[in-house]
């Protein structure tokens, strides 16, 4: 099969190693697995960790891609636990970050496979327990995964714009749900990028009052278009002080260095701030940003499989997809260069038909 492959890691920390097109053997299907024909695949900032060598060990060759959508190639899958529908050959399906997990630890039993005690199997570059090799992601004609980790994509959603829901969508949906965002709640979304733009759409659809915090005046109009009730320029102290102690929850989607205390101070008593962006350096927290208001400072990682399906169904019901820019697979290296500069509104998605060119 044709795939876009990371064949060797160049000794560079400053520049992503380019991916290249290759023909690789199609993985065999083990018991309980199915094959998907990949039609679209989202491009994620996290992949830069692989190609810049920050997530060792890279098991070469690496085929990236963890926002995979396509059609099911195999016939008649067994029922997924707790689901009424039986997946059919040709059905629109997706695969997110988790390709498999132990299924018997406390967290897996609670549907929290993202925190599996034995460590879940990632969609790419994870040891493959069946084949003894490693898993391959979605930058490819096809992908093989555990059938229980395949998700149904609602019929009304555009397949390409659905791909980023499998990463940015669930990463923001899970904490919004966990901290009970809904009607009567004031929610802050910090940063408008791949994650933040989904946070705004989802929090708004959940019925919350949404206040976006951004450093860029150029993003004000776009934040309103996405559904924000108010947009605050975070460098403007007067604007920030209007929301001091007012918010029930803050979702922080910024991965650059920033003053976390400025956002903790926006929380009401018992309010929580959850990080989904991942700044490289520690964020200093002042004790008195937390103590006087019994505030919580937290983090959140993607979501479990049942919750990811719940998120897709929620998006189907509310007609929510990601804002995307479609590219051909031959443009992937250029797309990473643009990602590094934050130059995308708001996620790249690869048209996998371009693999045939
Ligand atoms: Zn991702
Ligand atoms: Zn587990």
Tab-separated table of C-alpha atoms and ligand atoms in Angstrom:
chain	number	residue	atom	x	y	z
A	1	UNK	CA	0.000	0.000	0.000
A	2	UNK	CA	1.082	3.607	-0.537
A	3	UNK	CA	1.784	5.697	2.548
A	4	UNK	CA	3.504	8.894	3.708
A	5	UNK	CA	6.366	7.661	5.859
A	6	UNK	CA	8.993	8.924	8.299
A	7	UNK	CA	11.839	6.627	7.255
A	8	UNK	CA	14.702	7.965	9.358
A	9	UNK	CA	15.058	10.635	12.005
A	10	UNK	CA	17.477	13.319	10.922
A	11	UNK	CA	19.618	14.642	13.767
A	12	UNK	CA	17.741	17.916	13.989
A	13	UNK	CA	15.854	19.472	16.869
A	14	UNK	CA	15.059	22.685	15.092
A	15	UNK	CA	13.587	21.467	11.844
A	16	UNK	CA	11.057	18.700	11.212
A	17	UNK	CA	12.397	15.693	9.318
A	18	UNK	CA	10.521	15.574	6.002
A	19	UNK	CA	8.128	12.697	5.394
A	20	UNK	CA	8.308	10.883	2.073
A	21	UNK	CA	6.013	8.725	-0.046
A	22	UNK	CA	6.705	5.008	0.053
A	23	UNK	CA	5.145	1.669	-0.720
A	24	UNK	CA	4.936	-0.467	2.419
A	25	UNK	CA	3.476	-3.937	3.056
A	26	UNK	CA	-0.199	-3.832	4.040
A	27	UNK	CA	-0.424	-5.022	7.695
A	28	UNK	CA	-2.137	-8.373	8.302
A	29	UNK	CA	-5.398	-8.425	10.279
A	30	UNK	CA	-5.259	-10.254	13.608
A	31	UNK	CA	-8.234	-11.579	15.576
A	32	UNK	CA	-10.599	-8.786	16.629
A	33	UNK	CA	-9.160	-6.293	14.155
A	34	UNK	CA	-10.578	-4.647	11.050
A	35	UNK	CA	-9.224	-2.738	8.083
A	36	UNK	CA	-10.360	0.763	7.126
A	37	UNK	CA	-9.921	2.405	3.721
A	38	UNK	CA	-8.637	5.849	4.697
A	39	UNK	CA	-10.273	8.680	2.758
A	40	UNK	CA	-9.272	11.687	4.887
A	41	UNK	CA	-6.795	12.204	7.734
A	42	UNK	CA	-6.267	15.236	9.946
A	43	UNK	CA	-2.827	16.754	10.608
A	44	UNK	CA	-1.963	17.439	14.260
A	45	UNK	CA	0.620	19.559	16.039
A	46	UNK	CA	1.458	16.523	18.209
A	47	UNK	CA	2.980	14.826	15.179
A	48	UNK	CA	5.766	17.401	15.257
A	49	UNK	CA	6.942	15.690	18.457
A	50	UNK	CA	7.634	12.555	16.418
A	51	UNK	CA	9.342	14.196	13.480
A	52	UNK	CA	11.408	16.456	15.699
A	53	UNK	CA	12.490	13.457	17.783
A	54	UNK	CA	10.843	14.462	21.091
A	55	UNK	CA	8.891	11.207	21.564
A	56	UNK	CA	11.478	8.443	21.553
A	57	UNK	CA	11.711	5.717	20.682
A	58	UNK	CA	10.601	6.219	17.106
A	59	UNK	CA	9.957	2.743	15.727
A	60	UNK	CA	10.892	3.276	12.114
A	61	UNK	CA	9.314	3.542	9.668
A	62	UNK	CA	6.623	5.694	11.318
A	63	UNK	CA	3.289	6.287	9.566
A	64	UNK	CA	1.675	9.214	11.392
A	65	UNK	CA	-2.012	10.217	11.508
A	66	UNK	CA	-4.430	9.853	14.448
A	67	UNK	CA	-7.525	11.617	13.068
A	68	UNK	CA	-8.474	8.979	10.561
A	69	UNK	CA	-11.763	8.737	8.697
A	70	UNK	CA	-12.811	6.358	5.979
A	71	UNK	CA	-14.928	3.346	5.239
A	72	UNK	CA	-14.952	-0.050	6.854
A	73	UNK	CA	-13.578	-2.709	4.563
A	74	UNK	CA	-14.420	-5.862	6.536
A	75	UNK	CA	-17.872	-7.353	6.908
A	76	UNK	CA	-20.077	-7.576	10.011
A	77	UNK	CA	-18.159	-6.468	13.086
A	78	UNK	CA	-19.192	-7.796	16.472
A	79	UNK	CA	-21.196	-5.403	18.617
A	80	UNK	CA	-19.205	-2.892	20.615
A	81	UNK	CA	-19.904	-2.961	24.321
A	82	UNK	CA	-22.971	-0.882	25.107
A	83	UNK	CA	-23.714	-0.002	21.493
A	84	UNK	CA	-26.865	-0.915	19.652
A	85	UNK	CA	-25.571	-0.516	16.105
A	86	UNK	CA	-23.657	-3.125	14.209
A	87	UNK	CA	-20.999	-1.643	11.951
A	88	UNK	CA	-21.331	-2.620	8.324
A	89	UNK	CA	-18.914	-2.947	5.449
A	90	UNK	CA	-18.721	0.408	3.660
A	91	UNK	CA	-19.892	2.359	6.721
A	92	UNK	CA	-18.324	5.756	7.499
A	93	UNK	CA	-16.009	5.266	10.440
A	94	UNK	CA	-13.164	6.917	12.310
A	95	UNK	CA	-10.124	6.080	14.417
A	96	UNK	CA	-8.703	8.470	17.004
A	97	UNK	CA	-5.609	8.380	19.248
A	98	UNK	CA	-6.242	5.020	20.897
A	99	UNK	CA	-6.061	1.882	18.755
A	100	UNK	CA	-6.351	-0.535	21.695
A	101	UNK	CA	-6.124	-0.793	25.511
A	102	UNK	CA	-5.987	-3.587	28.092
A	103	UNK	CA	-9.751	-3.653	28.721
A	104	UNK	CA	-9.470	-4.987	32.281
A	105	UNK	CA	-7.787	-2.320	34.435
A	106	UNK	CA	-9.920	-0.026	36.617
A	107	UNK	CA	-9.723	2.818	34.114
A	108	UNK	CA	-10.572	0.721	31.037
A	109	UNK	CA	-13.576	-0.702	32.913
A	110	UNK	CA	-14.755	2.876	33.507
A	111	UNK	CA	-14.325	3.796	29.826
A	112	UNK	CA	-11.199	5.829	30.526
A	113	UNK	CA	-8.935	3.961	28.090
A	114	UNK	CA	-6.838	7.109	27.651
A	115	UNK	CA	-5.540	6.532	31.195
A	116	UNK	CA	-5.166	2.695	30.870
A	117	UNK	CA	-2.872	1.417	33.636
A	118	UNK	CA	-1.051	-0.870	31.225
A	119	UNK	CA	-0.613	1.954	28.730
A	120	UNK	CA	-2.909	2.018	25.718
A	121	UNK	CA	-1.774	1.210	22.189
A	122	UNK	CA	-1.487	4.395	20.150
A	123	UNK	CA	-2.746	4.562	16.586
A	124	UNK	CA	0.860	4.904	15.392
A	125	UNK	CA	4.341	4.092	16.654
A	126	UNK	CA	3.066	1.911	19.519
A	127	UNK	CA	4.101	-1.727	20.045
A	128	UNK	CA	1.538	-3.938	18.288
A	129	UNK	CA	0.697	-6.721	20.733
A	130	UNK	CA	-0.663	-9.013	17.984
A	131	UNK	CA	2.006	-8.725	15.345
A	132	UNK	CA	5.042	-7.961	17.513
A	133	UNK	CA	5.829	-4.983	15.288
A	134	UNK	CA	4.382	-1.496	15.750
A	135	UNK	CA	1.169	0.269	14.785
A	136	UNK	CA	0.770	2.431	11.673
A	137	UNK	CA	-1.442	5.534	11.518
A	138	UNK	CA	-3.679	7.078	8.907
A	139	UNK	CA	-1.298	8.716	6.402
A	140	UNK	CA	-1.868	5.667	4.310
A	141	UNK	CA	-4.306	3.937	1.974
A	142	UNK	CA	-5.519	1.714	4.789
A	143	UNK	CA	-5.203	1.120	8.523
A	144	UNK	CA	-5.794	-1.934	10.739
A	145	UNK	CA	-7.198	-1.483	14.259
A	146	UNK	CA	-9.006	-3.296	17.059
A	147	UNK	CA	-12.707	-3.329	16.059
A	148	UNK	CA	-13.839	-2.150	19.481
A	149	UNK	CA	-11.932	1.113	18.943
A	150	UNK	CA	-13.617	2.001	15.641
A	151	UNK	CA	-16.079	4.900	15.851
A	152	UNK	CA	-19.238	5.590	13.863
A	153	UNK	CA	-19.303	8.928	12.005
A	154	UNK	CA	-22.804	10.506	11.847
A	155	UNK	CA	-24.181	10.585	8.288
A	156	UNK	CA	-24.889	14.340	8.259
A	157	UNK	CA	-21.298	15.399	8.997
A	158	UNK	CA	-18.801	16.212	6.256
A	159	UNK	CA	-16.221	13.432	6.475
A	160	UNK	CA	-13.141	15.642	5.992
A	161	UNK	CA	-14.222	18.236	8.558
A	162	UNK	CA	-15.041	15.407	10.978
A	163	UNK	CA	-11.445	14.106	11.050
A	164	UNK	CA	-10.143	16.743	13.521
A	165	UNK	CA	-13.026	15.982	15.888
A	166	UNK	CA	-11.158	12.763	16.662
A	167	UNK	CA	-8.369	14.768	18.320
A	168	UNK	CA	-9.203	18.461	18.826
A	169	UNK	CA	-12.900	17.641	19.265
A	170	UNK	CA	-12.547	15.009	21.972
A	171	UNK	CA	-9.655	16.831	23.694
A	172	UNK	CA	-11.964	19.787	24.336
A	173	UNK	CA	-15.290	17.908	24.694
A	174	UNK	CA	-14.049	15.647	27.501
A	175	UNK	CA	-13.036	18.393	29.972
A	176	UNK	CA	-16.101	20.516	29.107
A	177	UNK	CA	-18.274	17.519	30.029
A	178	UNK	CA	-16.186	16.505	33.060
A	179	UNK	CA	-16.486	20.004	34.586
A	180	UNK	CA	-20.247	20.143	33.837
A	181	UNK	CA	-20.261	22.962	31.326
A	182	UNK	CA	-23.833	23.813	30.332
A	183	UNK	CA	-26.631	26.370	30.681
A	184	UNK	CA	-26.038	28.960	33.393
A	185	UNK	CA	-22.260	28.472	33.308
A	186	UNK	CA	-19.733	31.098	32.234
A	187	UNK	CA	-16.842	29.431	30.424
A	188	UNK	CA	-13.536	30.897	29.288
A	189	UNK	CA	-11.683	29.477	26.287
A	190	UNK	CA	-8.054	30.598	26.163
A	191	UNK	CA	-6.447	30.567	22.721
A	192	UNK	CA	-8.119	30.186	19.324
A	193	UNK	CA	-6.337	27.510	17.334
A	194	UNK	CA	-7.072	23.902	16.447
A	195	UNK	CA	-8.171	23.082	20.012
A	196	UNK	CA	-9.645	26.424	21.071
A	197	UNK	CA	-11.906	26.839	18.030
A	198	UNK	CA	-13.483	23.444	18.813
A	199	UNK	CA	-13.793	24.406	22.491
A	200	UNK	CA	-15.824	27.476	21.527
A	201	UNK	CA	-18.191	25.556	19.233
A	202	UNK	CA	-18.734	22.739	21.740
A	203	UNK	CA	-19.159	24.901	24.866
A	204	UNK	CA	-21.660	27.071	22.990
A	205	UNK	CA	-23.631	24.003	21.820
A	206	UNK	CA	-23.677	22.758	25.438
A	207	UNK	CA	-25.522	25.949	26.352
A	208	UNK	CA	-22.810	27.856	28.219
A	209	UNK	CA	-21.950	31.546	27.977
A	210	UNK	CA	-18.595	31.518	26.185
A	211	UNK	CA	-15.861	34.118	26.653
A	212	UNK	CA	-12.807	33.795	24.441
A	213	UNK	CA	-9.407	35.098	25.552
A	214	UNK	CA	-6.900	35.835	22.809
A	215	UNK	CA	-3.729	37.874	22.360
A	216	UNK	CA	-4.567	38.608	18.701
A	217	UNK	CA	-6.953	41.438	17.746
A	218	UNK	CA	-7.131	39.736	14.318
A	219	UNK	CA	-8.939	36.762	15.894
A	220	UNK	CA	-11.762	38.732	17.535
A	221	UNK	CA	-14.176	38.562	14.611
A	222	UNK	CA	-13.423	34.911	13.981
A	223	UNK	CA	-14.021	34.003	17.639
A	224	UNK	CA	-17.455	35.653	17.408
A	225	UNK	CA	-18.213	33.797	14.182
A	226	UNK	CA	-17.334	30.535	15.964
A	227	UNK	CA	-19.906	31.333	18.652
A	228	UNK	CA	-18.177	33.372	21.378
A	229	UNK	CA	-20.497	35.672	23.362
A	230	UNK	CA	-17.578	37.919	24.292
A	231	UNK	CA	-13.960	38.186	23.195
A	232	UNK	CA	-11.327	39.568	25.563
A	233	UNK	CA	-7.891	40.743	24.474
A	234	UNK	CA	-5.814	39.162	27.201
A	235	UNK	CA	-3.062	41.800	27.019
A	236	UNK	CA	-5.609	44.472	28.012
A	237	UNK	CA	-5.715	44.558	31.814
A	238	UNK	CA	-8.979	46.520	31.928
A	239	UNK	CA	-10.734	43.947	29.775
A	240	UNK	CA	-9.286	41.094	31.876
A	241	UNK	CA	-10.299	42.674	35.195
A	242	UNK	CA	-13.966	42.733	34.127
A	243	UNK	CA	-13.963	38.924	34.343
A	244	UNK	CA	-11.938	38.513	37.557
A	245	UNK	CA	-13.674	35.935	39.789
A	246	UNK	CA	-16.554	35.528	37.303
A	247	UNK	CA	-15.981	32.253	35.427
A	248	UNK	CA	-17.074	28.739	36.409
A	249	UNK	CA	-14.566	27.005	34.178
A	250	UNK	CA	-11.600	27.898	31.978
A	251	UNK	CA	-10.281	25.661	29.190
A	252	UNK	CA	-6.700	26.653	28.446
A	253	UNK	CA	-5.672	25.582	24.935
A	254	UNK	CA	-2.444	27.574	24.674
A	255	UNK	CA	0.775	25.644	24.106
A	256	UNK	CA	3.074	28.675	24.220
A	257	UNK	CA	4.462	30.145	27.447
A	258	UNK	CA	1.846	32.296	29.229
A	259	UNK	CA	0.930	33.641	32.692
A	260	UNK	CA	-1.411	31.015	34.119
A	261	UNK	CA	-2.205	33.162	37.189
A	262	UNK	CA	-3.938	35.728	34.972
A	263	UNK	CA	-6.432	33.000	33.990
A	264	UNK	CA	-6.748	31.324	37.414
A	265	UNK	CA	-7.795	34.737	38.721
A	266	UNK	CA	-10.808	34.690	36.401
A	267	UNK	CA	-12.340	31.734	38.297
A	268	UNK	CA	-15.201	31.958	40.779
A	269	UNK	CA	-15.111	30.095	44.091
A	270	UNK	CA	-14.760	26.349	43.310
A	271	UNK	CA	-13.971	27.131	39.672
A	272	UNK	CA	-11.526	24.981	37.721
A	273	UNK	CA	-8.992	25.648	35.016
A	274	UNK	CA	-8.035	22.673	32.820
A	275	UNK	CA	-4.993	22.644	30.570
A	276	UNK	CA	-5.265	20.962	27.187
A	277	UNK	CA	-2.467	22.917	25.528
A	278	UNK	CA	0.975	21.718	26.563
A	279	UNK	CA	3.608	24.418	27.096
A	280	UNK	CA	7.105	22.966	27.004
A	281	UNK	CA	8.248	24.713	30.218
A	282	UNK	CA	6.616	24.576	33.698
A	283	UNK	CA	3.964	27.221	34.447
A	284	UNK	CA	4.573	28.890	37.838
A	285	UNK	CA	1.369	28.994	39.924
A	286	UNK	CA	1.019	31.502	42.796
A	287	UNK	CA	-0.547	29.898	45.897
A	288	UNK	CA	-2.839	32.875	46.235
A	289	UNK	CA	-4.214	32.333	42.755
A	290	UNK	CA	-5.807	29.182	44.230
A	291	UNK	CA	-6.268	29.484	48.005
A	292	UNK	CA	-8.688	32.406	48.473
A	293	UNK	CA	-11.288	31.005	46.060
A	294	UNK	CA	-10.812	27.228	46.571
A	295	UNK	CA	-9.856	27.020	42.889
A	296	UNK	CA	-8.570	23.928	41.070
A	297	UNK	CA	-5.807	23.754	38.496
A	298	UNK	CA	-6.143	20.615	36.336
A	299	UNK	CA	-5.321	18.913	33.043
A	300	UNK	CA	-7.145	16.581	30.678
A	301	UNK	CA	-6.077	14.074	28.013
A	302	UNK	CA	-8.274	13.255	24.959
A	303	UNK	CA	-11.208	10.976	25.973
A	304	UNK	CA	-12.197	7.314	26.202
A	305	UNK	CA	-13.789	5.420	23.322
A	306	UNK	CA	-17.403	5.638	24.547
A	307	UNK	CA	-16.949	9.344	25.232
A	308	UNK	CA	-15.402	9.895	21.782
A	309	UNK	CA	-18.479	8.240	20.232
A	310	UNK	CA	-20.695	10.423	22.460
A	311	UNK	CA	-18.796	13.492	21.182
A	312	UNK	CA	-19.299	12.452	17.522
A	313	UNK	CA	-23.016	11.876	18.134
A	314	UNK	CA	-23.263	15.258	19.921
A	315	UNK	CA	-21.558	16.919	16.919
A	316	UNK	CA	-23.944	15.097	14.576
A	317	UNK	CA	-26.935	16.362	16.549
A	318	UNK	CA	-25.657	19.949	16.644
A	319	UNK	CA	-24.073	19.917	13.167
A	320	UNK	CA	-20.605	20.727	14.472
A	321	UNK	CA	-17.423	20.067	12.526
A	322	UNK	CA	-13.931	21.550	12.491
A	323	UNK	CA	-12.915	24.481	10.281
A	324	UNK	CA	-10.418	22.914	7.923
A	325	UNK	CA	-8.018	23.506	5.074
A	326	UNK	CA	-7.794	20.518	2.748
A	327	UNK	CA	-4.378	19.573	1.368
A	328	UNK	CA	-2.906	16.875	-0.843
A	329	UNK	CA	-0.520	14.462	0.864
A	330	UNK	CA	2.351	15.855	-1.211
A	331	UNK	CA	1.924	19.141	0.739
A	332	UNK	CA	2.399	17.566	4.182
A	333	UNK	CA	5.921	18.872	4.865
A	334	UNK	CA	4.864	22.394	3.928
A	335	UNK	CA	1.795	21.962	6.182
A	336	UNK	CA	4.048	21.165	9.160
A	337	UNK	CA	6.112	24.287	8.453
A	338	UNK	CA	2.889	26.324	8.478
A	339	UNK	CA	1.677	24.561	11.664
A	340	UNK	CA	4.861	25.670	13.416
A	341	UNK	CA	3.896	29.265	12.588
A	342	UNK	CA	0.255	28.769	13.616
A	343	UNK	CA	-0.711	29.475	10.011
A	344	UNK	CA	-3.865	27.360	9.585
A	345	UNK	CA	-7.591	27.926	10.125
A	346	UNK	CA	-7.917	25.696	12.017
A	347	UNK	CA	-6.786	22.222	11.053
A	348	UNK	CA	-5.210	20.702	7.950
A	349	UNK	CA	-6.913	17.614	6.580
A	350	UNK	CA	-5.313	15.428	3.918
A	351	UNK	CA	-7.364	14.228	0.970
A	352	UNK	CA	-6.038	10.674	0.855
A	353	UNK	CA	-7.104	10.275	-2.797
A	354	UNK	CA	-3.971	12.346	-3.551
A	355	UNK	CA	-1.846	9.307	-2.559
A	356	UNK	CA	-2.717	7.850	-5.967
A	357	UNK	CA	-1.152	10.802	-7.844
B	1	LIG	ZN1	-3.821	15.271	17.728
B	2	LIG	ZN1	-6.516	-0.661	30.814
